[in-house]
PDB file of C-alpha atoms in Angstrom:
ATOM      1  CA  UNK A   1     104.071 -53.571 -24.512  1.00  0.00           C
ATOM      2  CA  UNK A   2     102.383 -53.298 -21.205  1.00  0.00           C
ATOM      3  CA  UNK A   3     101.320 -56.319 -19.076  1.00  0.00           C
ATOM      4  CA  UNK A   4      97.575 -55.843 -19.685  1.00  0.00           C
ATOM      5  CA  UNK A   5      98.186 -55.733 -23.466  1.00  0.00           C
ATOM      6  CA  UNK A   6     100.247 -58.871 -23.353  1.00  0.00           C
ATOM      7  CA  UNK A   7      97.612 -60.593 -21.216  1.00  0.00           C
ATOM      8  CA  UNK A   8      94.818 -59.552 -23.642  1.00  0.00           C
ATOM      9  CA  UNK A   9      96.788 -60.963 -26.585  1.00  0.00           C
ATOM     10  CA  UNK A  10      97.412 -64.174 -24.718  1.00  0.00           C
ATOM     11  CA  UNK A  11      93.680 -64.506 -23.926  1.00  0.00           C
ATOM     12  CA  UNK A  12      92.816 -63.827 -27.570  1.00  0.00           C
ATOM     13  CA  UNK A  13      95.313 -66.486 -28.789  1.00  0.00           C
ATOM     14  CA  UNK A  14      94.047 -68.985 -26.269  1.00  0.00           C
ATOM     15  CA  UNK A  15      90.482 -68.289 -27.394  1.00  0.00           C
ATOM     16  CA  UNK A  16      91.334 -68.795 -31.091  1.00  0.00           C
ATOM     17  CA  UNK A  17      93.211 -72.048 -30.300  1.00  0.00           C
ATOM     18  CA  UNK A  18      90.337 -73.399 -28.186  1.00  0.00           C
ATOM     19  CA  UNK A  19      87.885 -72.382 -30.900  1.00  0.00           C
ATOM     20  CA  UNK A  20      89.786 -74.500 -33.417  1.00  0.00           C
ATOM     21  CA  UNK A  21      90.141 -77.471 -31.034  1.00  0.00           C
ATOM     22  CA  UNK A  22      86.580 -77.510 -30.055  1.00  0.00           C
ATOM     23  CA  UNK A  23      85.290 -76.956 -33.583  1.00  0.00           C
ATOM     24  CA  UNK A  24      83.488 -73.779 -32.725  1.00  0.00           C
ATOM     25  CA  UNK A  25      84.168 -71.836 -35.957  1.00  0.00           C
ATOM     26  CA  UNK A  26      80.644 -71.777 -37.207  1.00  0.00           C
ATOM     27  CA  UNK A  27      79.249 -70.322 -33.986  1.00  0.00           C
ATOM     28  CA  UNK A  28      82.009 -67.666 -33.894  1.00  0.00           C
ATOM     29  CA  UNK A  29      81.337 -66.661 -37.453  1.00  0.00           C
ATOM     30  CA  UNK A  30      77.607 -66.509 -36.690  1.00  0.00           C
ATOM     31  CA  UNK A  31      78.306 -64.392 -33.697  1.00  0.00           C
ATOM     32  CA  UNK A  32      80.591 -61.999 -35.519  1.00  0.00           C
ATOM     33  CA  UNK A  33      78.307 -61.594 -38.642  1.00  0.00           C
ATOM     34  CA  UNK A  34      75.225 -61.226 -36.467  1.00  0.00           C
ATOM     35  CA  UNK A  35      76.919 -58.486 -34.384  1.00  0.00           C
ATOM     36  CA  UNK A  36      77.986 -56.762 -37.618  1.00  0.00           C
ATOM     37  CA  UNK A  37      74.399 -56.835 -39.009  1.00  0.00           C
ATOM     38  CA  UNK A  38      72.846 -55.663 -35.726  1.00  0.00           C
ATOM     39  CA  UNK A  39      75.388 -52.755 -35.331  1.00  0.00           C
ATOM     40  CA  UNK A  40      74.927 -51.830 -39.011  1.00  0.00           C
ATOM     41  CA  UNK A  41      71.128 -51.805 -38.655  1.00  0.00           C
ATOM     42  CA  UNK A  42      71.516 -49.949 -35.347  1.00  0.00           C
ATOM     43  CA  UNK A  43      73.168 -47.037 -37.095  1.00  0.00           C
ATOM     44  CA  UNK A  44      70.138 -46.419 -39.233  1.00  0.00           C
ATOM     45  CA  UNK A  45      67.425 -47.369 -36.788  1.00  0.00           C
ATOM     46  CA  UNK A  46      67.649 -45.907 -33.369  1.00  0.00           C
ATOM     47  CA  UNK A  47      64.929 -48.097 -31.756  1.00  0.00           C
ATOM     48  CA  UNK A  48      66.656 -51.308 -30.599  1.00  0.00           C
ATOM     49  CA  UNK A  49      63.476 -53.390 -30.608  1.00  0.00           C
ATOM     50  CA  UNK A  50      62.709 -52.359 -34.238  1.00  0.00           C
ATOM     51  CA  UNK A  51      66.328 -53.205 -35.107  1.00  0.00           C
ATOM     52  CA  UNK A  52      65.906 -56.596 -33.486  1.00  0.00           C
ATOM     53  CA  UNK A  53      62.680 -57.298 -35.321  1.00  0.00           C
ATOM     54  CA  UNK A  54      64.349 -56.370 -38.671  1.00  0.00           C
ATOM     55  CA  UNK A  55      67.276 -58.614 -37.774  1.00  0.00           C
ATOM     56  CA  UNK A  56      64.887 -61.555 -37.042  1.00  0.00           C
ATOM     57  CA  UNK A  57      63.234 -60.843 -40.293  1.00  0.00           C
ATOM     58  CA  UNK A  58      66.523 -61.070 -42.106  1.00  0.00           C
ATOM     59  CA  UNK A  59      67.353 -64.351 -40.321  1.00  0.00           C
ATOM     60  CA  UNK A  60      64.011 -65.774 -41.358  1.00  0.00           C
ATOM     61  CA  UNK A  61      64.607 -64.705 -44.875  1.00  0.00           C
ATOM     62  CA  UNK A  62      68.057 -66.338 -44.932  1.00  0.00           C
ATOM     63  CA  UNK A  63      66.652 -69.557 -43.409  1.00  0.00           C
ATOM     64  CA  UNK A  64      63.763 -69.668 -45.932  1.00  0.00           C
ATOM     65  CA  UNK A  65      66.189 -69.107 -48.838  1.00  0.00           C
ATOM     66  CA  UNK A  66      68.487 -71.850 -47.601  1.00  0.00           C
ATOM     67  CA  UNK A  67      65.570 -74.242 -47.223  1.00  0.00           C
ATOM     68  CA  UNK A  68      64.300 -73.391 -50.710  1.00  0.00           C
ATOM     69  CA  UNK A  69      67.756 -74.000 -52.323  1.00  0.00           C
ATOM     70  CA  UNK A  70      68.063 -77.324 -50.529  1.00  0.00           C
ATOM     71  CA  UNK A  71      64.621 -78.435 -51.699  1.00  0.00           C
ATOM     72  CA  UNK A  72      65.407 -77.307 -55.202  1.00  0.00           C
ATOM     73  CA  UNK A  73      68.669 -79.234 -55.195  1.00  0.00           C
ATOM     74  CA  UNK A  74      66.951 -82.465 -54.008  1.00  0.00           C
ATOM     75  CA  UNK A  75      64.278 -82.052 -56.612  1.00  0.00           C
ATOM     76  CA  UNK A  76      66.790 -81.423 -59.417  1.00  0.00           C
ATOM     77  CA  UNK A  77      69.169 -84.253 -58.527  1.00  0.00           C
ATOM     78  CA  UNK A  78      67.200 -87.030 -60.341  1.00  0.00           C
ATOM     79  CA  UNK A  79      66.941 -84.831 -63.479  1.00  0.00           C
ATOM     80  CA  UNK A  80      70.698 -84.048 -63.354  1.00  0.00           C
ATOM     81  CA  UNK A  81      71.437 -87.793 -62.883  1.00  0.00           C
ATOM     82  CA  UNK A  82      69.105 -88.767 -65.873  1.00  0.00           C
ATOM     83  CA  UNK A  83      71.076 -86.351 -68.091  1.00  0.00           C
ATOM     84  CA  UNK A  84      74.604 -86.959 -66.875  1.00  0.00           C
ATOM     85  CA  UNK A  85      74.608 -90.764 -66.417  1.00  0.00           C
ATOM     86  CA  UNK A  86      74.065 -91.566 -70.186  1.00  0.00           C
ATOM     87  CA  UNK A  87      76.762 -89.045 -71.074  1.00  0.00           C
ATOM     88  CA  UNK A  88      79.098 -90.503 -68.529  1.00  0.00           C
ATOM     89  CA  UNK A  89      78.338 -93.991 -69.782  1.00  0.00           C
ATOM     90  CA  UNK A  90      78.973 -92.997 -73.417  1.00  0.00           C
ATOM     91  CA  UNK A  91      82.219 -91.306 -72.380  1.00  0.00           C
ATOM     92  CA  UNK A  92      83.355 -94.430 -70.452  1.00  0.00           C
ATOM     93  CA  UNK A  93      82.430 -96.742 -73.353  1.00  0.00           C
ATOM     94  CA  UNK A  94      84.422 -94.698 -75.806  1.00  0.00           C
ATOM     95  CA  UNK A  95      87.427 -95.092 -73.588  1.00  0.00           C
ATOM     96  CA  UNK A  96      86.721 -98.733 -72.825  1.00  0.00           C
ATOM     97  CA  UNK A  97      86.009 -98.209 -69.096  1.00  0.00           C
ATOM     98  CA  UNK A  98      83.349-100.498 -67.527  1.00  0.00           C
ATOM     99  CA  UNK A  99      80.872 -98.792 -65.301  1.00  0.00           C
ATOM    100  CA  UNK A 100      78.565-100.843 -63.006  1.00  0.00           C
ATOM    101  CA  UNK A 101      75.543 -98.799 -63.975  1.00  0.00           C
ATOM    102  CA  UNK A 102      73.823 -97.624 -67.238  1.00  0.00           C
ATOM    103  CA  UNK A 103      70.878 -95.569 -66.027  1.00  0.00           C
ATOM    104  CA  UNK A 104      69.529 -93.841 -62.914  1.00  0.00           C
ATOM    105  CA  UNK A 105      67.640 -96.880 -61.678  1.00  0.00           C
ATOM    106  CA  UNK A 106      70.634 -99.190 -61.934  1.00  0.00           C
ATOM    107  CA  UNK A 107      72.739 -96.533 -60.146  1.00  0.00           C
ATOM    108  CA  UNK A 108      70.147 -96.322 -57.288  1.00  0.00           C
ATOM    109  CA  UNK A 109      70.123-100.128 -57.109  1.00  0.00           C
ATOM    110  CA  UNK A 110      73.915-100.362 -56.964  1.00  0.00           C
ATOM    111  CA  UNK A 111      74.039 -97.509 -54.253  1.00  0.00           C
ATOM    112  CA  UNK A 112      71.375 -99.271 -52.243  1.00  0.00           C
ATOM    113  CA  UNK A 113      73.267-102.486 -52.319  1.00  0.00           C
ATOM    114  CA  UNK A 114      76.498-100.770 -51.345  1.00  0.00           C
ATOM    115  CA  UNK A 115      74.735 -99.058 -48.439  1.00  0.00           C
ATOM    116  CA  UNK A 116      73.312-102.363 -47.227  1.00  0.00           C
ATOM    117  CA  UNK A 117      76.740-103.956 -47.376  1.00  0.00           C
ATOM    118  CA  UNK A 118      78.474-101.207 -45.394  1.00  0.00           C
ATOM    119  CA  UNK A 119      76.848-101.505 -41.898  1.00  0.00           C
ATOM    120  CA  UNK A 120      78.776 -98.454 -40.486  1.00  0.00           C
ATOM    121  CA  UNK A 121      77.208 -96.142 -42.989  1.00  0.00           C
ATOM    122  CA  UNK A 122      74.131 -95.586 -41.019  1.00  0.00           C
ATOM    123  CA  UNK A 123      76.146 -94.734 -37.980  1.00  0.00           C
ATOM    124  CA  UNK A 124      78.093 -92.184 -40.037  1.00  0.00           C
ATOM    125  CA  UNK A 125      74.814 -90.673 -41.295  1.00  0.00           C
ATOM    126  CA  UNK A 126      73.607 -90.440 -37.638  1.00  0.00           C
ATOM    127  CA  UNK A 127      76.899 -88.810 -36.645  1.00  0.00           C
ATOM    128  CA  UNK A 128      76.605 -86.245 -39.397  1.00  0.00           C
ATOM    129  CA  UNK A 129      73.065 -85.428 -38.410  1.00  0.00           C
ATOM    130  CA  UNK A 130      74.040 -85.128 -34.705  1.00  0.00           C
ATOM    131  CA  UNK A 131      76.980 -82.878 -35.577  1.00  0.00           C
ATOM    132  CA  UNK A 132      74.838 -80.665 -37.782  1.00  0.00           C
ATOM    133  CA  UNK A 133      72.242 -80.347 -35.103  1.00  0.00           C
ATOM    134  CA  UNK A 134      74.928 -79.470 -32.505  1.00  0.00           C
ATOM    135  CA  UNK A 135      76.361 -76.814 -34.854  1.00  0.00           C
ATOM    136  CA  UNK A 136      72.850 -75.337 -35.439  1.00  0.00           C
ATOM    137  CA  UNK A 137      72.293 -75.163 -31.701  1.00  0.00           C
ATOM    138  CA  UNK A 138      75.667 -73.423 -31.244  1.00  0.00           C
ATOM    139  CA  UNK A 139      74.801 -70.917 -33.946  1.00  0.00           C
ATOM    140  CA  UNK A 140      71.482 -70.154 -32.255  1.00  0.00           C
ATOM    141  CA  UNK A 141      73.361 -69.716 -28.928  1.00  0.00           C
ATOM    142  CA  UNK A 142      75.791 -67.349 -30.628  1.00  0.00           C
ATOM    143  CA  UNK A 143      72.880 -65.284 -32.135  1.00  0.00           C
ATOM    144  CA  UNK A 144      71.178 -65.092 -28.704  1.00  0.00           C
ATOM    145  CA  UNK A 145      74.525 -63.866 -27.155  1.00  0.00           C
ATOM    146  CA  UNK A 146      74.810 -61.234 -29.891  1.00  0.00           C
ATOM    147  CA  UNK A 147      71.339 -60.075 -29.216  1.00  0.00           C
ATOM    148  CA  UNK A 148      72.018 -59.726 -25.525  1.00  0.00           C
ATOM    149  CA  UNK A 149      75.274 -57.834 -26.270  1.00  0.00           C
ATOM    150  CA  UNK A 150      73.403 -55.577 -28.603  1.00  0.00           C
ATOM    151  CA  UNK A 151      70.884 -54.649 -25.899  1.00  0.00           C
ATOM    152  CA  UNK A 152      73.389 -54.245 -23.045  1.00  0.00           C
ATOM    153  CA  UNK A 153      77.025 -54.078 -24.006  1.00  0.00           C
ATOM    154  CA  UNK A 154      78.252 -52.224 -20.904  1.00  0.00           C
ATOM    155  CA  UNK A 155      80.853 -53.827 -18.744  1.00  0.00           C
ATOM    156  CA  UNK A 156      79.238 -53.885 -15.311  1.00  0.00           C
ATOM    157  CA  UNK A 157      81.851 -53.780 -12.580  1.00  0.00           C
ATOM    158  CA  UNK A 158      81.087 -52.996  -9.097  1.00  0.00           C
ATOM    159  CA  UNK A 159      79.693 -49.539  -9.551  1.00  0.00           C
ATOM    160  CA  UNK A 160      80.485 -48.356  -5.979  1.00  0.00           C
ATOM    161  CA  UNK A 161      84.182 -49.027  -6.282  1.00  0.00           C
ATOM    162  CA  UNK A 162      84.913 -48.646 -10.099  1.00  0.00           C
ATOM    163  CA  UNK A 163      83.933 -45.908 -12.497  1.00  0.00           C
ATOM    164  CA  UNK A 164      82.510 -47.198 -15.780  1.00  0.00           C
TER     165      UNK A 164
END
């Protein structure tokens, strides 16, 4: 193997290790899939601006769908709890297991009391929210990088001394 090939493999391996250590897996996946979508759309649509507009439309659709599913899950959670808590209580009683709740309201009360007792919980929620926001920003940065690569993917060396 030639020296440049060895160097390129070493750089790729170092990049993958750093990606894992810095927890940048989500932005890398967003970058790769966005590039895949843009290149795939670019094969069928020759106008780059129209391709970008369609890509942004696809992103908006995915974002709307994710928001819709999250809202539906939050709305369905009380109904699921109302159906599953009595079944779980009956199952536990049949096996002589004592549960600290019998219905959804007592479960909410028990959970609220447990949250109040655990002072570090609110800090954990704040950390999860902060980390989620950081990942979202990294994903947006990855998508912006892909868009810039899509519009100009040439390697620009010194044109007067290197042929491109």
